[in-house]
Structure formats: C-alpha cells, structure tokens
Amino acid sequence: MIPVDAGPVATALRPDHAVIGQWIAPGSRVLDLGCGDGALMAWLQAARGCTGYGVEIDDEAVLSCVRRGVDVVQRDIEAGLGMFGHDQFDVVVLSMAIQATHQTEKVLREMSQVGSEGIVSFPNFGHWYHAWSILRGRMPVSREMPYEWFNTPNLHLATVRDFEDFLRRLGLVITGRAFLADGEPVGWLPALRATQAIYRFRRSR
C-alpha cells in the first residue's frame, strides 16, 4: 500500500486524488475519465507538469474544468474512447465513478487500450458497516455512498476481492493498491475496514 503524503498533494485534493496524484509521474500524458470539476487534472498540470484531457458529461462540471484551464471533452465515457489512439496516454484515471457505469467491462478494456496504465478508485462495498446495515435490513448509506436505494446512481458495487478478480479476468495486472477510511490509510484488514479502494494496473505483457 502506498502511504498518503501529508504534503501539498493531500491538502489540495480529496483523499483518493491525493494518492492518485502521487502515483502519476511528472510530465505524464493523462486522461481523466468522469473528471468532475477537473480538480485532479488541474493539479497534475500545475504540480506535475502533466498534459492531457478530462472527459465529463455534466454541463456544470465541464464549465468548472474550463475555468480551471483543463482541456475537457464533453462525452459519456460509455459511448467509447474511439477518438483516442492506442497507448495515447501514459495513465488513464477513473475515480469514484466505475460503480455508476452500465458497461463496466467495456470501460475497463478501453482504458487499458488507450493508456499504458490505468488507475481506478471506488467505494468498497465490503466495508463492515455495509454488511452490518444489510443485516439490519437496510441498504448502507455512507460518505462514499451517500444515496438512498431509490435515488442512487450506483449500479455495480464491488468489494476489494471482486475488483481484483475482475481485473485478472480482463488480463490486467495489478501494480499498486491503496486503501482509505475517512481519508486515512488503512493497512490492517483493508477488505473490511477500508471505505475506498484505489488500484493501478496495466495490460499483461
């Protein structure tokens, strides 16, 4: 597990972005899928000298990206990444959005085609609190999954083990992983104690 730096990365970005920011080398070509307001990409440009694009569908988020100086493509990531070439990017990021995708396998495969490396963060459905909520007869609601059952955009929730098995099935090799709870690193029993999981991976050689 990669520790979260307490320096400027952590203070400028939300916790999973702070970890992702440490993993991306200076000068990298980055594609940030579902980039939201562009905070991560803007930081990578300013602090790491990275280049690249964000991809976002929400109108207000796209405007926020533009205001931050982030080059953004307004597009549904599930419509495909065909506008980008094979290995056009060093890193493709998908942070806290994979659980809302309909065609999750397609998204991961295309990430691994247009980028040499992929990074994904997602809420860990295997956290003990979620299991406890279900045992009490309730769907879990947490900071990482703040929606009620009737208005949630989340379609495909996964545990740590589920996601690792999924990457292997797609022929993707895990090269790094980190786990967070309330923004802090988790080392012991992360599958039960982490609220967020972050993975980096690449195609098998």
C-alpha positions as MATLAB code, in Angstrom:
seq = 'MIPVDAGPVATALRPDHAVIGQWIAPGSRVLDLGCGDGALMAWLQAARGCTGYGVEIDDEAVLSCVRRGVDVVQRDIEAGLGMFGHDQFDVVVLSMAIQATHQTEKVLREMSQVGSEGIVSFPNFGHWYHAWSILRGRMPVSREMPYEWFNTPNLHLATVRDFEDFLRRLGLVITGRAFLADGEPVGWLPALRATQAIYRFRRSR';
ca = [
       0.000    0.000    0.000;
       1.252    3.482   -0.857;
       1.048    5.881    2.107;
      -0.749    9.170    1.651;
       1.647   12.089    1.749;
       0.751   14.792    4.240;
       2.279   17.446    1.979;
       0.742   19.705   -0.660;
      -0.924   16.876   -2.573;
      -3.099   15.911    0.378;
      -4.067   19.469    1.224;
      -5.026   20.358   -2.360;
      -7.008   17.263   -3.322;
      -9.596   14.905   -1.945;
      -8.001   11.783   -0.376;
      -8.246    9.331   -3.284;
      -6.995   12.022   -5.679;
      -4.063   12.646   -3.347;
      -2.976    9.016   -3.667;
      -3.538    9.039   -7.432;
      -1.531   12.259   -7.716;
       1.450   10.591   -6.070;
       1.290    7.665   -8.474;
       1.435    9.780  -11.636;
       4.942   10.683  -12.773;
       5.832   14.268  -13.735;
       5.268   15.015  -17.411;
       2.822   12.163  -17.933;
       0.104   12.253  -20.563;
      -3.109   11.767  -18.576;
      -6.735   11.061  -19.465;
      -9.147   11.649  -16.556;
     -12.483    9.937  -17.215;
     -15.516   11.297  -15.384;
     -13.239   14.109  -14.280;
     -15.925   16.130  -12.492;
     -14.809   19.716  -11.872;
     -11.281   18.994  -13.144;
      -9.559   19.400   -9.763;
      -7.228   16.418  -10.233;
      -6.241   17.306  -13.787;
      -5.680   20.948  -12.860;
      -3.395   19.872  -10.009;
      -1.477   17.449  -12.238;
      -0.904   20.216  -14.782;
       0.280   22.727  -12.175;
       2.251   20.490   -9.827;
       3.420   17.657  -12.089;
       3.662   19.317  -15.487;
       1.285   16.739  -16.938;
      -0.711   17.158  -20.134;
      -3.934   15.569  -21.287;
      -7.700   15.780  -21.118;
     -10.647   15.339  -18.867;
     -13.798   13.617  -20.083;
     -17.055   14.669  -18.439;
     -20.740   14.731  -19.407;
     -22.207   17.148  -16.851;
     -22.585   20.722  -18.155;
     -21.669   22.496  -14.916;
     -18.664   20.248  -14.322;
     -17.435   20.922  -17.868;
     -17.635   24.663  -17.210;
     -15.655   24.200  -13.989;
     -12.962   22.340  -15.946;
     -12.728   25.178  -18.460;
     -12.422   27.740  -15.663;
      -9.568   25.696  -14.169;
      -7.750   25.629  -17.510;
      -8.365   21.920  -18.105;
      -8.913   20.707  -21.664;
     -12.149   18.742  -21.430;
     -14.187   16.620  -23.834;
     -17.912   16.570  -23.085;
     -18.838   12.955  -23.628;
     -20.363    9.934  -21.937;
     -17.406    7.617  -21.297;
     -19.614    4.621  -22.078;
     -20.065    5.927  -25.622;
     -16.497    4.775  -26.185;
     -12.995    6.200  -26.298;
     -12.505    5.726  -30.020;
     -11.401    9.336  -30.503;
      -8.160    8.455  -28.686;
      -5.364    6.334  -30.108;
      -3.829    3.151  -28.756;
      -1.459    3.997  -25.874;
      -2.021    7.714  -26.483;
      -1.790    8.284  -22.717;
       0.615    7.186  -20.037;
      -2.166    6.995  -17.447;
      -5.958    6.792  -17.635;
      -7.816    7.642  -14.410;
     -11.369    6.735  -13.385;
     -12.008    7.959   -9.846;
     -15.157    7.150   -7.854;
     -17.210    6.614  -10.998;
     -16.848    2.979  -12.063;
     -19.724    1.917   -9.813;
     -22.065    4.116  -11.876;
     -21.161    2.601  -15.254;
     -23.526    0.324  -17.158;
     -20.843   -1.292  -19.327;
     -18.102   -1.679  -16.746;
     -16.123   -4.303  -18.647;
     -16.097   -2.185  -21.814;
     -14.885    0.872  -19.898;
     -12.001   -1.022  -18.273;
     -10.955   -2.643  -21.554;
     -10.906    0.695  -23.366;
      -8.977    2.318  -20.514;
      -6.278   -0.339  -20.911;
      -6.161    0.215  -24.681;
      -5.753    3.994  -24.796;
      -3.413    4.121  -21.787;
      -0.275    2.283  -20.738;
      -1.553    2.255  -17.169;
      -4.958    2.606  -15.523;
      -5.947    3.870  -12.082;
      -9.393    3.289  -10.571;
     -10.839    4.293   -7.198;
     -14.201    3.069   -5.920;
     -16.233    2.692   -2.716;
     -15.546   -0.651   -1.030;
     -18.890   -2.388   -0.600;
     -17.174   -4.987    1.593;
     -16.697   -2.493    4.435;
     -18.010   -3.924    7.703;
     -20.580   -1.146    8.111;
     -22.240   -2.039    4.830;
     -22.563   -5.672    5.893;
     -23.954   -4.563    9.246;
     -26.518   -2.288    7.570;
     -27.754   -5.130    5.376;
     -28.014   -7.454    8.386;
     -30.205   -4.757    9.974;
     -32.401   -4.808    6.897;
     -31.182   -1.502    5.481;
     -29.202   -0.554    2.394;
     -25.999    1.160    3.523;
     -25.571    4.938    3.319;
     -22.095    6.378    3.894;
     -19.863    9.278    2.901;
     -18.610    7.345   -0.137;
     -22.139    6.115   -0.977;
     -24.398    8.929    0.230;
     -27.513    7.997   -1.741;
     -30.693    6.206   -0.708;
     -31.656    2.997   -2.524;
     -34.259    4.830   -4.637;
     -32.051    7.655   -5.965;
     -28.597    6.108   -6.180;
     -26.634    6.309   -9.450;
     -24.590    3.301   -8.305;
     -25.241    0.230  -10.433;
     -22.318   -2.114   -9.821;
     -20.969   -2.127   -6.294;
     -17.881   -4.218   -5.612;
     -15.728   -5.490   -2.794;
     -11.938   -5.454   -2.904;
     -11.829   -9.139   -3.807;
     -14.497   -8.694   -6.503;
     -12.491   -5.956   -8.193;
      -9.192   -7.841   -8.057;
     -10.842  -10.908   -9.603;
     -12.378   -8.686  -12.278;
      -9.006   -7.193  -13.260;
      -7.453  -10.645  -13.533;
     -10.337  -11.859  -15.699;
      -9.656   -8.955  -18.060;
      -5.962   -9.875  -18.228;
      -4.897   -6.763  -16.301;
      -2.000   -6.878  -13.845;
      -2.277   -5.014  -10.532;
       0.795   -2.832   -9.987;
      -0.323   -0.891   -6.919;
      -3.137   -0.599   -4.433;
      -4.110    1.683   -1.569;
      -6.977    1.672    0.891;
      -8.556    4.555    2.777;
     -11.104    5.015    5.557;
     -12.314    8.553    6.206;
      -9.415    9.764    4.086;
      -6.748    7.958    6.122;
      -4.605    4.980    5.005;
      -5.756    1.513    6.074;
      -3.233   -1.298    6.432;
      -4.825   -3.939    8.643;
      -7.795   -5.889    7.210;
      -8.419   -3.382    4.400;
     -11.125   -5.543    2.803;
     -13.285   -4.978    5.892;
     -12.031   -1.638    7.182;
     -11.464    0.461    4.048;
     -14.266    2.628    2.717;
     -12.344    3.402   -0.501;
     -10.036    1.265   -2.621;
      -7.577    2.577   -5.225;
      -5.885    0.336   -7.798;
      -3.340    0.863  -10.521;
      -2.963   -1.720  -13.264;
      -1.589   -2.392  -16.738;
      -2.023   -4.912  -19.521;
      -0.188   -8.182  -19.095;
       2.900   -8.367  -21.258;
];
